[in-house]
GROMACS .gro file of C-alpha atoms in nm:
model
  333
    1UNK     CA    1  -1.832  -0.428   0.520
    2UNK     CA    2  -1.862  -0.498   0.893
    3UNK     CA    3  -2.011  -0.843   0.819
    4UNK     CA    4  -1.729  -0.914   0.575
    5UNK     CA    5  -1.469  -0.813   0.832
    6UNK     CA    6  -1.625  -1.049   1.084
    7UNK     CA    7  -1.554  -1.333   0.841
    8UNK     CA    8  -1.185  -1.241   0.833
    9UNK     CA    9  -0.973  -1.364   1.122
   10UNK     CA   10  -0.648  -1.185   1.199
   11UNK     CA   11  -0.387  -1.396   1.377
   12UNK     CA   12  -0.049  -1.296   1.516
   13UNK     CA   13   0.259  -1.483   1.400
   14UNK     CA   14   0.392  -1.620   1.728
   15UNK     CA   15   0.581  -1.945   1.662
   16UNK     CA   16   0.795  -2.123   1.402
   17UNK     CA   17   0.500  -2.288   1.229
   18UNK     CA   18   0.322  -1.953   1.204
   19UNK     CA   19   0.635  -1.795   1.055
   20UNK     CA   20   0.675  -2.078   0.805
   21UNK     CA   21   0.318  -2.024   0.683
   22UNK     CA   22   0.373  -1.646   0.676
   23UNK     CA   23   0.681  -1.685   0.455
   24UNK     CA   24   0.521  -1.940   0.224
   25UNK     CA   25   0.194  -1.753   0.163
   26UNK     CA   26   0.294  -1.523  -0.130
   27UNK     CA   27   0.366  -1.822  -0.356
   28UNK     CA   28  -0.003  -1.912  -0.343
   29UNK     CA   29  -0.087  -1.578  -0.507
   30UNK     CA   30   0.132  -1.627  -0.813
   31UNK     CA   31   0.085  -1.980  -0.951
   32UNK     CA   32   0.039  -1.851  -1.307
   33UNK     CA   33   0.276  -1.553  -1.296
   34UNK     CA   34   0.586  -1.633  -1.507
   35UNK     CA   35   0.775  -1.350  -1.338
   36UNK     CA   36   0.720  -1.472  -0.982
   37UNK     CA   37   1.034  -1.616  -0.823
   38UNK     CA   38   0.981  -1.779  -0.481
   39UNK     CA   39   1.240  -1.644  -0.236
   40UNK     CA   40   1.457  -1.898  -0.060
   41UNK     CA   41   1.276  -2.003   0.257
   42UNK     CA   42   1.601  -2.037   0.449
   43UNK     CA   43   1.697  -1.678   0.358
   44UNK     CA   44   1.355  -1.533   0.450
   45UNK     CA   45   1.353  -1.728   0.776
   46UNK     CA   46   1.698  -1.595   0.864
   47UNK     CA   47   1.596  -1.244   0.761
   48UNK     CA   48   1.312  -1.248   1.015
   49UNK     CA   49   1.516  -1.423   1.282
   50UNK     CA   50   1.634  -1.254   1.600
   51UNK     CA   51   1.982  -1.362   1.489
   52UNK     CA   52   1.966  -1.115   1.200
   53UNK     CA   53   2.156  -0.803   1.314
   54UNK     CA   54   1.916  -0.598   1.103
   55UNK     CA   55   1.650  -0.665   1.366
   56UNK     CA   56   1.870  -0.545   1.655
   57UNK     CA   57   1.715  -0.200   1.630
   58UNK     CA   58   1.370  -0.307   1.505
   59UNK     CA   59   1.067  -0.407   1.712
   60UNK     CA   60   0.816  -0.583   1.490
   61UNK     CA   61   0.504  -0.796   1.477
   62UNK     CA   62   0.354  -1.000   1.192
   63UNK     CA   63  -0.001  -1.112   1.123
   64UNK     CA   64  -0.187  -1.330   0.876
   65UNK     CA   65  -0.548  -1.292   0.766
   66UNK     CA   66  -0.760  -1.604   0.733
   67UNK     CA   67  -1.090  -1.688   0.568
   68UNK     CA   68  -1.246  -2.029   0.631
   69UNK     CA   69  -0.920  -2.137   0.792
   70UNK     CA   70  -0.706  -2.048   0.489
   71UNK     CA   71  -0.445  -1.773   0.485
   72UNK     CA   72  -0.553  -1.495   0.249
   73UNK     CA   73  -0.312  -1.218   0.347
   74UNK     CA   74  -0.016  -1.111   0.559
   75UNK     CA   75   0.149  -0.794   0.691
   76UNK     CA   76   0.413  -0.671   0.936
   77UNK     CA   77   0.433  -0.359   1.149
   78UNK     CA   78   0.762  -0.237   1.288
   79UNK     CA   79   0.931   0.034   1.488
   80UNK     CA   80   1.289   0.113   1.386
   81UNK     CA   81   1.462   0.271   1.684
   82UNK     CA   82   1.737   0.417   1.462
   83UNK     CA   83   1.469   0.583   1.249
   84UNK     CA   84   1.312   0.726   1.564
   85UNK     CA   85   1.644   0.863   1.683
   86UNK     CA   86   1.685   1.047   1.354
   87UNK     CA   87   1.330   1.154   1.268
   88UNK     CA   88   1.131   1.144   1.592
   89UNK     CA   89   0.900   0.894   1.756
   90UNK     CA   90   0.580   0.958   1.564
   91UNK     CA   91   0.643   0.728   1.263
   92UNK     CA   92   0.611   0.351   1.239
   93UNK     CA   93   0.629   0.127   0.933
   94UNK     CA   94   0.445  -0.157   0.766
   95UNK     CA   95   0.584  -0.419   0.532
   96UNK     CA   96   0.566  -0.761   0.368
   97UNK     CA   97   0.209  -0.691   0.256
   98UNK     CA   98   0.057  -0.963   0.039
   99UNK     CA   99  -0.311  -1.046   0.006
  100UNK     CA  100  -0.584  -1.167  -0.224
  101UNK     CA  101  -0.790  -0.921  -0.426
  102UNK     CA  102  -1.026  -0.828  -0.142
  103UNK     CA  103  -1.042  -0.475   0.005
  104UNK     CA  104  -1.178  -0.613   0.334
  105UNK     CA  105  -0.871  -0.833   0.377
  106UNK     CA  106  -0.646  -0.531   0.324
  107UNK     CA  107  -0.857  -0.329   0.568
  108UNK     CA  108  -0.833  -0.599   0.835
  109UNK     CA  109  -0.457  -0.639   0.793
  110UNK     CA  110  -0.386  -0.267   0.805
  111UNK     CA  111  -0.624  -0.231   1.098
  112UNK     CA  112  -0.413  -0.475   1.298
  113UNK     CA  113  -0.086  -0.308   1.194
  114UNK     CA  114  -0.213   0.043   1.269
  115UNK     CA  115  -0.349  -0.055   1.611
  116UNK     CA  116  -0.016  -0.212   1.708
  117UNK     CA  117   0.183   0.088   1.587
  118UNK     CA  118  -0.046   0.322   1.778
  119UNK     CA  119   0.022   0.118   2.093
  120UNK     CA  120   0.393   0.180   2.028
  121UNK     CA  121   0.340   0.556   2.023
  122UNK     CA  122   0.330   0.605   1.645
  123UNK     CA  123   0.085   0.848   1.487
  124UNK     CA  124   0.214   0.811   1.129
  125UNK     CA  125   0.281   0.501   0.919
  126UNK     CA  126   0.490   0.458   0.606
  127UNK     CA  127   0.600   0.164   0.397
  128UNK     CA  128   0.624  -0.097   0.279
  129UNK     CA  129   0.965  -0.187   0.420
  130UNK     CA  130   1.082  -0.543   0.482
  131UNK     CA  131   1.181  -0.456   0.751
  132UNK     CA  132   1.355  -0.118   0.703
  133UNK     CA  133   1.471   0.106   0.420
  134UNK     CA  134   1.808  -0.071   0.390
  135UNK     CA  135   1.627  -0.393   0.300
  136UNK     CA  136   1.335  -0.442   0.056
  137UNK     CA  137   1.152  -0.113   0.010
  138UNK     CA  138   0.854   0.014  -0.182
  139UNK     CA  139   0.545  -0.108  -0.362
  140UNK     CA  140   0.581  -0.211  -0.725
  141UNK     CA  141   0.335  -0.018  -0.943
  142UNK     CA  142   0.507  -0.058  -1.283
  143UNK     CA  143   0.742  -0.313  -1.434
  144UNK     CA  144   0.543  -0.632  -1.376
  145UNK     CA  145   0.659  -0.772  -1.710
  146UNK     CA  146   1.010  -0.847  -1.579
  147UNK     CA  147   1.117  -1.077  -1.296
  148UNK     CA  148   1.211  -0.909  -0.968
  149UNK     CA  149   1.579  -0.852  -0.904
  150UNK     CA  150   1.716  -0.970  -0.570
  151UNK     CA  151   1.702  -0.726  -0.278
  152UNK     CA  152   1.484  -0.474  -0.459
  153UNK     CA  153   1.117  -0.403  -0.404
  154UNK     CA  154   0.893  -0.710  -0.375
  155UNK     CA  155   0.693  -0.838  -0.670
  156UNK     CA  156   0.326  -0.744  -0.617
  157UNK     CA  157   0.001  -0.789  -0.803
  158UNK     CA  158  -0.040  -0.486  -1.031
  159UNK     CA  159  -0.413  -0.467  -1.039
  160UNK     CA  160  -0.504  -0.448  -0.671
  161UNK     CA  161  -0.222  -0.379  -0.423
  162UNK     CA  162  -0.186  -0.004  -0.482
  163UNK     CA  163  -0.561   0.047  -0.530
  164UNK     CA  164  -0.660  -0.124  -0.205
  165UNK     CA  165  -0.388   0.050  -0.004
  166UNK     CA  166  -0.481   0.393  -0.142
  167UNK     CA  167  -0.846   0.317  -0.066
  168UNK     CA  168  -0.744   0.299   0.301
  169UNK     CA  169  -0.617   0.657   0.287
  170UNK     CA  170  -0.252   0.602   0.205
  171UNK     CA  171  -0.071   0.810  -0.057
  172UNK     CA  172   0.268   0.806  -0.229
  173UNK     CA  173   0.556   0.929  -0.017
  174UNK     CA  174   0.828   0.915  -0.284
  175UNK     CA  175   0.909   0.743  -0.613
  176UNK     CA  176   1.166   0.462  -0.596
  177UNK     CA  177   1.308   0.401  -0.943
  178UNK     CA  178   1.517   0.129  -1.105
  179UNK     CA  179   1.649   0.098  -1.460
  180UNK     CA  180   1.747  -0.195  -1.680
  181UNK     CA  181   2.044  -0.128  -1.902
  182UNK     CA  182   2.310  -0.300  -2.109
  183UNK     CA  183   2.672  -0.197  -2.077
  184UNK     CA  184   2.672  -0.153  -2.455
  185UNK     CA  185   2.404   0.115  -2.408
  186UNK     CA  186   2.644   0.341  -2.216
  187UNK     CA  187   2.740   0.649  -2.414
  188UNK     CA  188   2.926   0.956  -2.291
  189UNK     CA  189   2.930   1.305  -2.434
  190UNK     CA  190   3.268   1.452  -2.535
  191UNK     CA  191   3.249   1.691  -2.238
  192UNK     CA  192   3.187   1.406  -1.993
  193UNK     CA  193   3.467   1.199  -2.145
  194UNK     CA  194   3.703   1.494  -2.097
  195UNK     CA  195   3.594   1.525  -1.734
  196UNK     CA  196   3.644   1.152  -1.679
  197UNK     CA  197   3.998   1.174  -1.819
  198UNK     CA  198   4.076   1.459  -1.580
  199UNK     CA  199   3.930   1.276  -1.280
  200UNK     CA  200   4.128   0.958  -1.354
  201UNK     CA  201   4.452   1.153  -1.305
  202UNK     CA  202   4.389   1.199  -0.933
  203UNK     CA  203   4.157   0.909  -0.851
  204UNK     CA  204   4.268   0.553  -0.788
  205UNK     CA  205   4.016   0.272  -0.845
  206UNK     CA  206   4.094  -0.060  -0.681
  207UNK     CA  207   3.924  -0.391  -0.609
  208UNK     CA  208   3.843  -0.484  -0.252
  209UNK     CA  209   4.127  -0.650  -0.060
  210UNK     CA  210   4.001  -0.983   0.072
  211UNK     CA  211   4.303  -1.017   0.298
  212UNK     CA  212   4.165  -0.718   0.492
  213UNK     CA  213   3.798  -0.790   0.431
  214UNK     CA  214   3.662  -0.684   0.771
  215UNK     CA  215   3.856  -0.358   0.755
  216UNK     CA  216   3.737  -0.297   0.398
  217UNK     CA  217   3.374  -0.349   0.501
  218UNK     CA  218   3.415  -0.089   0.774
  219UNK     CA  219   3.544   0.155   0.510
  220UNK     CA  220   3.241   0.082   0.290
  221UNK     CA  221   3.003   0.132   0.582
  222UNK     CA  222   3.153   0.471   0.667
  223UNK     CA  223   3.131   0.584   0.304
  224UNK     CA  224   2.772   0.461   0.272
  225UNK     CA  225   2.648   0.623   0.592
  226UNK     CA  226   2.824   0.948   0.504
  227UNK     CA  227   2.717   0.956   0.140
  228UNK     CA  228   2.353   0.862   0.197
  229UNK     CA  229   2.285   1.060   0.514
  230UNK     CA  230   2.077   1.326   0.339
  231UNK     CA  231   1.869   1.085   0.131
  232UNK     CA  232   1.497   1.039   0.196
  233UNK     CA  233   1.432   0.804   0.487
  234UNK     CA  234   1.801   0.733   0.547
  235UNK     CA  235   1.881   0.500   0.837
  236UNK     CA  236   2.250   0.424   0.902
  237UNK     CA  237   2.388   0.073   0.883
  238UNK     CA  238   2.523  -0.050   1.216
  239UNK     CA  239   2.867  -0.205   1.228
  240UNK     CA  240   2.713  -0.545   1.306
  241UNK     CA  241   2.471  -0.522   1.011
  242UNK     CA  242   2.738  -0.429   0.761
  243UNK     CA  243   2.979  -0.694   0.885
  244UNK     CA  244   2.711  -0.960   0.844
  245UNK     CA  245   2.626  -0.832   0.496
  246UNK     CA  246   2.997  -0.852   0.418
  247UNK     CA  247   3.008  -1.216   0.526
  248UNK     CA  248   2.731  -1.285   0.274
  249UNK     CA  249   2.896  -1.084  -0.005
  250UNK     CA  250   3.222  -1.270   0.050
  251UNK     CA  251   3.069  -1.589  -0.089
  252UNK     CA  252   2.842  -1.437  -0.355
  253UNK     CA  253   3.038  -1.157  -0.517
  254UNK     CA  254   3.371  -1.190  -0.705
  255UNK     CA  255   3.654  -0.951  -0.616
  256UNK     CA  256   3.617  -0.766  -0.944
  257UNK     CA  257   3.260  -0.660  -0.861
  258UNK     CA  258   3.349  -0.454  -0.552
  259UNK     CA  259   3.546  -0.137  -0.626
  260UNK     CA  260   3.671   0.139  -0.399
  261UNK     CA  261   3.773   0.483  -0.525
  262UNK     CA  262   4.046   0.679  -0.348
  263UNK     CA  263   4.163   1.039  -0.369
  264UNK     CA  264   4.506   1.105  -0.217
  265UNK     CA  265   4.497   0.747  -0.084
  266UNK     CA  266   4.177   0.820   0.113
  267UNK     CA  267   3.870   0.605   0.029
  268UNK     CA  268   3.588   0.827  -0.097
  269UNK     CA  269   3.347   0.610  -0.297
  270UNK     CA  270   3.253   0.252  -0.373
  271UNK     CA  271   3.031   0.037  -0.588
  272UNK     CA  272   2.918  -0.322  -0.531
  273UNK     CA  273   2.785  -0.524  -0.823
  274UNK     CA  274   2.554  -0.806  -0.719
  275UNK     CA  275   2.476  -1.111  -0.928
  276UNK     CA  276   2.101  -1.144  -0.965
  277UNK     CA  277   2.046  -1.428  -0.719
  278UNK     CA  278   1.682  -1.449  -0.823
  279UNK     CA  279   1.792  -1.562  -1.167
  280UNK     CA  280   2.001  -1.838  -1.010
  281UNK     CA  281   1.718  -1.964  -0.783
  282UNK     CA  282   1.424  -1.923  -1.022
  283UNK     CA  283   1.367  -2.299  -1.062
  284UNK     CA  284   1.441  -2.399  -0.700
  285UNK     CA  285   1.086  -2.325  -0.578
  286UNK     CA  286   1.218  -2.153  -0.267
  287UNK     CA  287   1.407  -2.458  -0.141
  288UNK     CA  288   1.774  -2.555  -0.136
  289UNK     CA  289   1.693  -2.916  -0.052
  290UNK     CA  290   1.771  -3.179  -0.156
  291UNK     CA  291   1.975  -3.056  -0.457
  292UNK     CA  292   1.919  -2.679  -0.456
  293UNK     CA  293   2.246  -2.605  -0.277
  294UNK     CA  294   2.446  -2.779  -0.548
  295UNK     CA  295   2.260  -2.595  -0.826
  296UNK     CA  296   2.304  -2.256  -0.661
  297UNK     CA  297   2.675  -2.302  -0.591
  298UNK     CA  298   2.733  -2.426  -0.947
  299UNK     CA  299   2.558  -2.127  -1.098
  300UNK     CA  300   2.733  -1.873  -0.876
  301UNK     CA  301   3.083  -2.018  -0.866
  302UNK     CA  302   3.134  -2.244  -1.167
  303UNK     CA  303   2.895  -2.163  -1.449
  304UNK     CA  304   3.032  -1.812  -1.495
  305UNK     CA  305   2.850  -1.599  -1.751
  306UNK     CA  306   2.984  -1.295  -1.923
  307UNK     CA  307   2.815  -1.010  -1.744
  308UNK     CA  308   2.772  -1.085  -1.377
  309UNK     CA  309   2.930  -1.371  -1.181
  310UNK     CA  310   2.730  -1.667  -1.314
  311UNK     CA  311   2.398  -1.506  -1.391
  312UNK     CA  312   2.310  -1.322  -1.708
  313UNK     CA  313   2.232  -0.998  -1.527
  314UNK     CA  314   2.294  -0.824  -1.199
  315UNK     CA  315   2.246  -0.497  -1.018
  316UNK     CA  316   2.449  -0.219  -0.864
  317UNK     CA  317   2.363  -0.326  -0.513
  318UNK     CA  318   2.534  -0.051  -0.315
  319UNK     CA  319   2.677   0.271  -0.454
  320UNK     CA  320   2.795   0.564  -0.244
  321UNK     CA  321   3.015   0.871  -0.281
  322UNK     CA  322   3.138   1.040   0.034
  323UNK     CA  323   3.088   1.417   0.062
  324UNK     CA  324   3.428   1.556  -0.029
  325UNK     CA  325   3.615   1.872  -0.100
  326UNK     CA  326   3.442   2.132  -0.321
  327UNK     CA  327   3.518   2.064  -0.683
  328UNK     CA  328   3.612   1.700  -0.634
  329UNK     CA  329   3.423   1.427  -0.814
  330UNK     CA  330   3.457   1.056  -0.878
  331UNK     CA  331   3.369   0.863  -1.191
  332UNK     CA  332   3.357   0.483  -1.173
  333UNK     CA  333   3.302   0.343  -1.521
   0.00000   0.00000   0.00000
């Protein structure tokens, strides 16, 4: 194994060209995978940019692994200062792991990430997060027969990622689950229907007010941070992060896909439905140029489909219920 590791060169991502190659690499792993959807380069580049408010509280480093001059893997390691404030300074994170089916490549990549995290004072490592739990989280181990939905866990090769990572001594921290469903599949028991009728009498459900969009986003942030504070790995959204996310939602999500629930005129819950952007960009090959912009805008704003903006499916992107008075509940149907 030592000889094999000597053939693998680990390089830090230090400039724009390095970052471009880092972002582009996963597409080389999936040329024959019908469910692989190349992410938009411009979005990934912005995500990893210092201009992204999500990186304001994250210190991170990225690496690529090379064999014979060709990139064969990538990884990030990061320290989230908000996570440290909440859980202590002993945990760091890894993310954006992609590599060929070679245990030595995985060993070399994780060796670099672990050494860097140790230099930052971390004695534990968890992940993958790209770059923290409020962004892409988890390692896909089932569900490879469907395309990835935007902003969920990354699409990974089923037959080697988990095996090679576990071989390095890692084990599952928690299950992250997602479900596909049709609205027509929703059924409610008589008891639940009765409860919903009772709840509706004191709960007001309204769409977001775009005339007060910044104020509304602040309300959503407060509900989210309050409602999720006891969840595994929770890290609060900063005001800057949520405002920036709101600026993005403003152009992607119709008014009737963001709802706020109120009890006694006080906001207490919300749900945001997101069009599946991956469905809209599937044939753009990661690029908006020269005509990708026009296609994306047409699909999101003009070619409106029945279920979700202008894509055939979508996801409940953010859902939160604020801890409230004993006995109170909210049903958003």
